[in-house]
PDB file of C-alpha atoms and ligand atoms in Angstrom:
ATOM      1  CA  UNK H 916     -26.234  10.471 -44.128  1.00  0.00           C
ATOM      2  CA  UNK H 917     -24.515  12.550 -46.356  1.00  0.00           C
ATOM      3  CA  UNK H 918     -20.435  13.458 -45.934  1.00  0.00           C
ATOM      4  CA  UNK H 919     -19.287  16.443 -44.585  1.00  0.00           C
ATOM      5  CA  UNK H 920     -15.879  18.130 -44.363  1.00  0.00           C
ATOM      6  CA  UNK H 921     -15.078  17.065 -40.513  1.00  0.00           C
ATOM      7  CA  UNK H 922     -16.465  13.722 -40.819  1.00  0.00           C
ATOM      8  CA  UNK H 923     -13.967  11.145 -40.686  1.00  0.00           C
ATOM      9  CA  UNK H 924     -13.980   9.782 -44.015  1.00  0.00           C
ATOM     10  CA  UNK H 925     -14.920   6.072 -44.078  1.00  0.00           C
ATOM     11  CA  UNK H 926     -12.932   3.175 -44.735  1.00  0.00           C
ATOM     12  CA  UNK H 927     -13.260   0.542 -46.835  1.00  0.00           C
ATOM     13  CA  UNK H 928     -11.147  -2.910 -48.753  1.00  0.00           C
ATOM     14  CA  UNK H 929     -11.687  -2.409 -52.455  1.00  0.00           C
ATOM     15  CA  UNK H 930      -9.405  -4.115 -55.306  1.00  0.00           C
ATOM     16  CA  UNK H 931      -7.572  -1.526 -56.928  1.00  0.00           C
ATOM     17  CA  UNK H 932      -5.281  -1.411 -60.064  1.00  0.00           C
ATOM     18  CA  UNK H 933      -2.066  -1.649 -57.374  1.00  0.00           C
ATOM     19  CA  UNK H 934      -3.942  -4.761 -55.736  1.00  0.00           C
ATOM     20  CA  UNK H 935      -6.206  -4.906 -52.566  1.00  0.00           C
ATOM     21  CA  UNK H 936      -6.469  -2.144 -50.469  1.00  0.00           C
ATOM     22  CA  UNK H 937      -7.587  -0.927 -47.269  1.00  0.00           C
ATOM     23  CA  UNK H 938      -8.269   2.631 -47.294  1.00  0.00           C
ATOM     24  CA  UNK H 939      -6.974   4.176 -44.316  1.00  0.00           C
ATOM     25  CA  UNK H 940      -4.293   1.581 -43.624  1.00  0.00           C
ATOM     26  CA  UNK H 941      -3.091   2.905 -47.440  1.00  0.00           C
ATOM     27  CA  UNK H 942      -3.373   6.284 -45.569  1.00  0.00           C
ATOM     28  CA  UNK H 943      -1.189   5.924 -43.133  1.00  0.00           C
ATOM     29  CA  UNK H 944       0.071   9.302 -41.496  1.00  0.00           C
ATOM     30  CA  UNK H 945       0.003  10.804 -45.099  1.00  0.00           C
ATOM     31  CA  UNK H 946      -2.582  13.140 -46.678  1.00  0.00           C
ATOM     32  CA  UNK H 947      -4.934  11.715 -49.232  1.00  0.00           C
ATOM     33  CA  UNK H 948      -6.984  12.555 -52.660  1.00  0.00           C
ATOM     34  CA  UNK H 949      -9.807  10.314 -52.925  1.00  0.00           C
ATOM     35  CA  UNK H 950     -11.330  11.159 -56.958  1.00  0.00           C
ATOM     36  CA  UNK H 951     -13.713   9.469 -58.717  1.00  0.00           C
ATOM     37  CA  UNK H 952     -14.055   9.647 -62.584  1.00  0.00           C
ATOM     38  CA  UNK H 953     -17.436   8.483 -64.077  1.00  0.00           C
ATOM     39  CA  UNK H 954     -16.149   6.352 -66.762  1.00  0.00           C
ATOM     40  CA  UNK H 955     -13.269   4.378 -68.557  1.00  0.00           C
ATOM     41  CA  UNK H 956     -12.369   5.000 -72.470  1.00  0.00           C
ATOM     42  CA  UNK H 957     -14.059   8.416 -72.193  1.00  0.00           C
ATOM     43  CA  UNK H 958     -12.629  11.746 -73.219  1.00  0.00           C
ATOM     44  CA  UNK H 959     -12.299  13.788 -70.272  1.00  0.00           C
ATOM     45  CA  UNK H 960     -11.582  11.394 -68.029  1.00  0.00           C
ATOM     46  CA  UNK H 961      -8.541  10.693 -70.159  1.00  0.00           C
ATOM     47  CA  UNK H 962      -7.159  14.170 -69.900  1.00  0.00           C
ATOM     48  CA  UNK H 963      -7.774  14.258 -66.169  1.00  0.00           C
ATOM     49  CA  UNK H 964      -5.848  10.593 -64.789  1.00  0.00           C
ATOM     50  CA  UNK H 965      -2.562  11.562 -67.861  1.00  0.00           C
ATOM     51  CA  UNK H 966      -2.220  15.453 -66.130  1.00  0.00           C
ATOM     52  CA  UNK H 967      -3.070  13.996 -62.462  1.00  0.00           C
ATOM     53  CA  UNK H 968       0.217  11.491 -63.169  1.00  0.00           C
ATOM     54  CA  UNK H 969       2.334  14.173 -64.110  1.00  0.00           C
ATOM     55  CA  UNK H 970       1.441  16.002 -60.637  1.00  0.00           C
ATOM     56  CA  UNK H 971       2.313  12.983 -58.844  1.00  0.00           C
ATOM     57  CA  UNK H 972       5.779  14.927 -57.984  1.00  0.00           C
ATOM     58  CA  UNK H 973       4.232  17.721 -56.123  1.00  0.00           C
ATOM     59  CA  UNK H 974       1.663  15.555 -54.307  1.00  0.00           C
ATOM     60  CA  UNK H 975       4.597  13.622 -53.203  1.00  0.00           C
ATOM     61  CA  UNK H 976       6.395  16.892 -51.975  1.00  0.00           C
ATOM     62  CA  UNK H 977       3.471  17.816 -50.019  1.00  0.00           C
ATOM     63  CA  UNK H 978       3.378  14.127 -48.472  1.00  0.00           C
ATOM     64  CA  UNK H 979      -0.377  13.574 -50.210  1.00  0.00           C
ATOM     65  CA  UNK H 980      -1.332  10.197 -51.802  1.00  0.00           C
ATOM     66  CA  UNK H 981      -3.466  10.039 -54.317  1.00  0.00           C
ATOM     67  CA  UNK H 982      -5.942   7.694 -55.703  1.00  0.00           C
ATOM     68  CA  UNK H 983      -8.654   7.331 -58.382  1.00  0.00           C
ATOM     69  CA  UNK H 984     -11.511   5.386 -58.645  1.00  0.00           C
ATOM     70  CA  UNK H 985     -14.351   4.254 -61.309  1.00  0.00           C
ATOM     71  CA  UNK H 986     -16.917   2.023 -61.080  1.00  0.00           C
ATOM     72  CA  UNK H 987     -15.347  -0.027 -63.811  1.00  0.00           C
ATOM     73  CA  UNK H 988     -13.955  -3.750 -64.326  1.00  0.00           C
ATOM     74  CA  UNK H 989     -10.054  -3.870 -63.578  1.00  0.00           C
ATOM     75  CA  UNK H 990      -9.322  -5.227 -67.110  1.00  0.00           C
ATOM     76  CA  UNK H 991     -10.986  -2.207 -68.587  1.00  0.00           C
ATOM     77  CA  UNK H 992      -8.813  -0.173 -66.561  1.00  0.00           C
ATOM     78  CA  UNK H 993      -5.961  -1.875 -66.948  1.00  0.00           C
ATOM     79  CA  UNK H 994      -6.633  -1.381 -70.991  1.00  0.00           C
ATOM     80  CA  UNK H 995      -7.240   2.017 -70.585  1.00  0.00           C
ATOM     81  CA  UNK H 996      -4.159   3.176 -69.152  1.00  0.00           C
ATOM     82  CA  UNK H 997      -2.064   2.147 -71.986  1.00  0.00           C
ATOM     83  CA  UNK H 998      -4.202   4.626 -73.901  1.00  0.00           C
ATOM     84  CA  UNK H 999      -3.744   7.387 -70.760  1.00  0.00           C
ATOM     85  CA  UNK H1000       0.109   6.611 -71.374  1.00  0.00           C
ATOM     86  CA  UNK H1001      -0.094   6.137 -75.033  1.00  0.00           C
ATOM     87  CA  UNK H1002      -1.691   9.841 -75.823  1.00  0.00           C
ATOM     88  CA  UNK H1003      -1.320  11.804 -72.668  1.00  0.00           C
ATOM     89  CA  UNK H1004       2.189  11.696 -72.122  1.00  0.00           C
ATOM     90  CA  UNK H1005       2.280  10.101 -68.645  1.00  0.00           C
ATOM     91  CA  UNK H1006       1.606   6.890 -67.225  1.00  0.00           C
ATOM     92  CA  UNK H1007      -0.928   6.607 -64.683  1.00  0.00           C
ATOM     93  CA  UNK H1008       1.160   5.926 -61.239  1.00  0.00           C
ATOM     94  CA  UNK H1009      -1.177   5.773 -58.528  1.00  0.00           C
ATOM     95  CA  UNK H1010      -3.843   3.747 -58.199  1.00  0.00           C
ATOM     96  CA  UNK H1011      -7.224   3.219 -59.611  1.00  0.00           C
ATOM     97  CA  UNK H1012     -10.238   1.573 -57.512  1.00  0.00           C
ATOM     98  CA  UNK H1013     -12.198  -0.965 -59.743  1.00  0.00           C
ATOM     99  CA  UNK H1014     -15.766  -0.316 -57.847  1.00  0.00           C
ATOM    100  CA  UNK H1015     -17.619  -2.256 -59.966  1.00  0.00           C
ATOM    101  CA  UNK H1016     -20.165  -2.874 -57.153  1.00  0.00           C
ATOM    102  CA  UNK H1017     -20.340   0.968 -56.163  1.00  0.00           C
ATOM    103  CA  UNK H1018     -19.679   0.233 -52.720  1.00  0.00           C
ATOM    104  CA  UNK H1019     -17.124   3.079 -52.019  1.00  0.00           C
ATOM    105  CA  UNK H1020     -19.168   5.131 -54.556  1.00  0.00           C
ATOM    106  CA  UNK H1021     -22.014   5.162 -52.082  1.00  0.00           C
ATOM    107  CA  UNK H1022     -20.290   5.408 -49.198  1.00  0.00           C
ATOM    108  CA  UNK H1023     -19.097   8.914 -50.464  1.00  0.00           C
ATOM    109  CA  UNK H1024     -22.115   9.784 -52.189  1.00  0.00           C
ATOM    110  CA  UNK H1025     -20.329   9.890 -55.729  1.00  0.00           C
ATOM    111  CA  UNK H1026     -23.383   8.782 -57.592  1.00  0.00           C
ATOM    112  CA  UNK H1027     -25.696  11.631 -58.005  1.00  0.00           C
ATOM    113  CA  UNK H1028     -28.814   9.998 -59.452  1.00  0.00           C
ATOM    114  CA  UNK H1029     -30.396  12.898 -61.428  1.00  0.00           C
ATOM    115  CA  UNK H1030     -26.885  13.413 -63.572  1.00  0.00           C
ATOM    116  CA  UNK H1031     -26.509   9.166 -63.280  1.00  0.00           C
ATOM    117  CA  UNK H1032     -28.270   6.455 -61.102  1.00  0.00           C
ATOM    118  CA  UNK H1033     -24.795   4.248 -63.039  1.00  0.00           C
ATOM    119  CA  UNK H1034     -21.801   6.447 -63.109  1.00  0.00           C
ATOM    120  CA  UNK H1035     -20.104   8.469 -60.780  1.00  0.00           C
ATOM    121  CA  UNK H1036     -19.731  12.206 -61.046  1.00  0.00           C
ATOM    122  CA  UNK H1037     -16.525  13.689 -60.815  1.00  0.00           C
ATOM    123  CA  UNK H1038     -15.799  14.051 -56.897  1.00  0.00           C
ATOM    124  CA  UNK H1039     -12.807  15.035 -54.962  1.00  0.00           C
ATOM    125  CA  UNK H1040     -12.169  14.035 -51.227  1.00  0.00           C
ATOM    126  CA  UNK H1041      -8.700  15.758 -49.551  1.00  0.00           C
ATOM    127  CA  UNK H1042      -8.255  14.052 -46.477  1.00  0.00           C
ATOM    128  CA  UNK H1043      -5.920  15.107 -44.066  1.00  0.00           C
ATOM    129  CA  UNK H1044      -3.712  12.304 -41.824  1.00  0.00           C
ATOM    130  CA  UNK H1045      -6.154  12.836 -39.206  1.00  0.00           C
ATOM    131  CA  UNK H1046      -8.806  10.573 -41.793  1.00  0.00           C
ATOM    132  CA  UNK H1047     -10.592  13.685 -41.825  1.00  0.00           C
ATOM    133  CA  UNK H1048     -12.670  15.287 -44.634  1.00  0.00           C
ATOM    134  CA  UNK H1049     -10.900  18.155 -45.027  1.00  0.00           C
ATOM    135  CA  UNK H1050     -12.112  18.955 -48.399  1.00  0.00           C
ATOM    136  CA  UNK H1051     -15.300  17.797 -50.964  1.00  0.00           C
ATOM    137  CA  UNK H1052     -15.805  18.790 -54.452  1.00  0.00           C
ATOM    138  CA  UNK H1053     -18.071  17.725 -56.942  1.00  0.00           C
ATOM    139  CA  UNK H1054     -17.886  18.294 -60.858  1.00  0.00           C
ATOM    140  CA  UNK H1055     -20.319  17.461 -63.774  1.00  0.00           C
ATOM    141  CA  UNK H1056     -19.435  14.592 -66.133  1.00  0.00           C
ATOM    142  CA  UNK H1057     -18.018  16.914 -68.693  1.00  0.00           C
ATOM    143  CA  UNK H1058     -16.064  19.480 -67.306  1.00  0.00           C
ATOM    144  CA  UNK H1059     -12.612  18.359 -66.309  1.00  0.00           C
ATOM    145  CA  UNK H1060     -11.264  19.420 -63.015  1.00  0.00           C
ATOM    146  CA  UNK H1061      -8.206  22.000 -62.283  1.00  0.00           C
ATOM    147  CA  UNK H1062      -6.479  19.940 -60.097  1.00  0.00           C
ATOM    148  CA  UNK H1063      -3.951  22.676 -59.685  1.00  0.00           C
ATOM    149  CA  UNK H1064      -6.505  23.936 -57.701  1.00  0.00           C
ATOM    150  CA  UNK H1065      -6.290  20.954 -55.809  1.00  0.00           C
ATOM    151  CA  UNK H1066      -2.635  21.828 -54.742  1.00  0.00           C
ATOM    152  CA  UNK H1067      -3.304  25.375 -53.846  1.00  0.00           C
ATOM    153  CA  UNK H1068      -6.020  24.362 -51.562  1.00  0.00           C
ATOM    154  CA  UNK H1069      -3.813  20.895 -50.077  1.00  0.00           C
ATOM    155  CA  UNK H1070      -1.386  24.250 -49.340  1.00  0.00           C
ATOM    156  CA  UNK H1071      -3.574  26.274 -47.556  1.00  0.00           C
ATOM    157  CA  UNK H1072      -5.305  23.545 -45.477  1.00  0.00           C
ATOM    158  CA  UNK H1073      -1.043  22.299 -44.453  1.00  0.00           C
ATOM    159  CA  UNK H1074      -0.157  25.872 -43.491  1.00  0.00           C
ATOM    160  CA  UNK H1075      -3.456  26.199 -41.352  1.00  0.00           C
ATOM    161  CA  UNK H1076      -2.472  23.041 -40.139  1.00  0.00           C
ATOM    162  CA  UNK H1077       1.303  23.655 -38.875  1.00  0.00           C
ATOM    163  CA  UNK H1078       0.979  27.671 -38.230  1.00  0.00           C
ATOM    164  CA  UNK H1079      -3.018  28.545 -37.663  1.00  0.00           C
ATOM    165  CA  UNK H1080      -3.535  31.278 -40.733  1.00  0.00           C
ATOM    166  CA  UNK H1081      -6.143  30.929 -43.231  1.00  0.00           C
ATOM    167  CA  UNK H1082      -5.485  32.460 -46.603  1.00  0.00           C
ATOM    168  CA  UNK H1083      -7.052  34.847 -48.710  1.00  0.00           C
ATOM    169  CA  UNK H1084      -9.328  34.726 -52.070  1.00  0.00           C
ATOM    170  CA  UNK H1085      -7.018  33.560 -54.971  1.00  0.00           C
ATOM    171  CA  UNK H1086      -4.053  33.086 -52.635  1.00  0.00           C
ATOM    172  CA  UNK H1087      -1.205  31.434 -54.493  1.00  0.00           C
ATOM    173  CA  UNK H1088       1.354  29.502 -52.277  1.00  0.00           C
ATOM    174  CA  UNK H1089       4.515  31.877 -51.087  1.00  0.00           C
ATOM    175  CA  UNK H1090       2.000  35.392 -50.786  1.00  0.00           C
ATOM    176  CA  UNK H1091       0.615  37.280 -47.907  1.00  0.00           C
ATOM    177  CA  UNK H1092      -1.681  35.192 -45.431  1.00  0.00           C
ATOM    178  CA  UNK H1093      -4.434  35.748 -42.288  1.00  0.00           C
ATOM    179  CA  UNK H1094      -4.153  34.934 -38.766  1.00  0.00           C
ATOM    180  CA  UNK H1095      -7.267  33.124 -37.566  1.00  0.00           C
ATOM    181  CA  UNK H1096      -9.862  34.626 -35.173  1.00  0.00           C
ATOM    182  CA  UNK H1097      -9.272  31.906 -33.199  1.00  0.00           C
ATOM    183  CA  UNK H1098      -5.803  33.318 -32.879  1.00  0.00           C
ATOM    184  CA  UNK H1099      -5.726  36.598 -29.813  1.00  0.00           C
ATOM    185  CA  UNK H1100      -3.505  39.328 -30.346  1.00  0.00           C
ATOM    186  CA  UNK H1101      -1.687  38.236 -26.904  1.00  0.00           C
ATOM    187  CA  UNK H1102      -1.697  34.561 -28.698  1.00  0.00           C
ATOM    188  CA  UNK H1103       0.035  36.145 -31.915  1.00  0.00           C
ATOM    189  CA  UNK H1104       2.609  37.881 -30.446  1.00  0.00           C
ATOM    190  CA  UNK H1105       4.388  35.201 -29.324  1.00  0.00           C
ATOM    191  CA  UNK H1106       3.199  32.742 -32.764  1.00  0.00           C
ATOM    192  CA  UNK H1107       4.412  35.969 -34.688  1.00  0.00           C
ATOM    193  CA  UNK H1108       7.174  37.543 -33.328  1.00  0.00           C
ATOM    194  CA  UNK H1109       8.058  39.609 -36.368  1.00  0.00           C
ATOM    195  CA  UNK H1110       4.196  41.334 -36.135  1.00  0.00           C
ATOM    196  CA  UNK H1111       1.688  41.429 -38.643  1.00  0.00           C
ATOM    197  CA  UNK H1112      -0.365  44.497 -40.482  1.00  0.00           C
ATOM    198  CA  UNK H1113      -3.762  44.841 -38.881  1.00  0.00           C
ATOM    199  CA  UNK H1114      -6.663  46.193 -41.517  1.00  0.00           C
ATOM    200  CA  UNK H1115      -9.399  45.451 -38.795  1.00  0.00           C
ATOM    201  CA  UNK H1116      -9.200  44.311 -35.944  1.00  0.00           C
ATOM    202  CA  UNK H1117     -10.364  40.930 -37.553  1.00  0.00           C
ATOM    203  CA  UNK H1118      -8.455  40.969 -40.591  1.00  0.00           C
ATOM    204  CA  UNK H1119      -4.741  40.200 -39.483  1.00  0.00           C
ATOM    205  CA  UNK H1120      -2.348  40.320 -42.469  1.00  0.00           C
ATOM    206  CA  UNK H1121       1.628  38.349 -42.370  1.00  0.00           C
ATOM    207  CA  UNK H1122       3.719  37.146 -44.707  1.00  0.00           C
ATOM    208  CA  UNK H1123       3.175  33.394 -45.490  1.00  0.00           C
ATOM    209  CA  UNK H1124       5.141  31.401 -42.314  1.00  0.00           C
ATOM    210  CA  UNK H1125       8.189  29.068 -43.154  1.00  0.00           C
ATOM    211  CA  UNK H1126       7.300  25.549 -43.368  1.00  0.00           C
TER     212      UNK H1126
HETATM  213  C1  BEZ D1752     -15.589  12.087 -70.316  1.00  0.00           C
HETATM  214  O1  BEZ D1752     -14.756  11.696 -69.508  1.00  0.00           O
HETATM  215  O2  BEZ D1752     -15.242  12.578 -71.382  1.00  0.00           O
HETATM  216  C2  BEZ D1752     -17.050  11.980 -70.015  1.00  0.00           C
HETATM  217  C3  BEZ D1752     -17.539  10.957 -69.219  1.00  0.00           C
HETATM  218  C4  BEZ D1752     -18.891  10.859 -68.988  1.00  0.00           C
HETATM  219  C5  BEZ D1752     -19.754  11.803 -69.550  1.00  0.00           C
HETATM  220  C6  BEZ D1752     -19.251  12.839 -70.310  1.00  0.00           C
HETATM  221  C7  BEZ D1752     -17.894  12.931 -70.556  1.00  0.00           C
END
């Protein structure tokens, strides 16, 4: 059956570009991006692993691991990311899984047969420590990602996480957020001592909490 954010997301062993790996053991108590790139030696894809590398700062501020993964032969990868290095300014430094067999592929559904029955479409899986899906995208072969976009949202779902607000449309990290209707008013006087600006009675507005 197919994913869905919730679903703990499954494990696996796969060889990898760092060596053998068990997925959630790699975990840990960390967070995770799980992103799959259809093809070695291809433009895009290029583009996408050199600017994900020089990210690798502020996924390690946030405590998220990250990891690719193509259903090529190690050796090709291995190739590849001199080229990654060579023209894009930053050498890849996380690792790549080599799922030549497309098991992890199919376990996450990262084939989509009418764009490829062979390669994978460009997926992203943020998992939170919990080995939950907390997040699924899915891109066409030729449109690279924003994976900025991947940061804001890894944000939003670690401040839901620690404080219980949700955040607005184009929220940017450090502005205004929501208090969940989970959350009472009785509940959010003590969570929120310094109050919050009430538009509705279902649209709760403070200023993003400290983390
Ligand atoms: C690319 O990475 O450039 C790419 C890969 C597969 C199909 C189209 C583009």
């Amino acid at each position: 059956m197919a994913l869905r954010i919730g679903d703990i997301a499954p494990d696996f062993k796969a060889k990898s570009t760092e060596g053998d790996i068990e997925f959630h053991k790699w975990i840990n108590d960390s967070w995770a991006i799980l992103f799959s790139h259809p093809k070695s030696f291809t433009p895009v894809c290029t583009t996408e692993l050199g600017y994900m590398a020089g990210l690798k700062n502020e996924f390690d501020k946030r405590n998220v691991k990250i990891i690719g993964l193509s259903v090529d032969q190690t050796d090709d990868q291995l190739n590849w990311l001199k080229d990654i290095k060579e023209t894009q300014g930053n050498a890849v430094n996380y690792p790549l899984i080599c799922d030549t067999e497309k098991k992890v592929s199919n376990l996450y559904g990262m084939i989509h047969p009418n764009a490829s029955d062979t390669l994978t479409v460009r997926t992203v899986f943020v998992i939170g420590p919990d080995k939950k899906i907390k997040l699924m995208l899915s891109y066409p072969a030729s449109t690279g990602r924003n994976f900025e976009e991947i940061i804001r949202v890894v944000d939003s779902l670690q401040l839901t996480a620690k404080h219980q607000v949700a955040t607005p449309v184009n929220w940017k990290n450090g502005e205004d957020c929501i208090i969940i209707p989970a959350v009472s008013d009785d509940e959010a006087k003590t969570k929120f001592p310094k109050g919050w600006k009430t538009i509705k009675p279902y649209l709760r507005i403070i200023p993003q909490p400290k983390n």
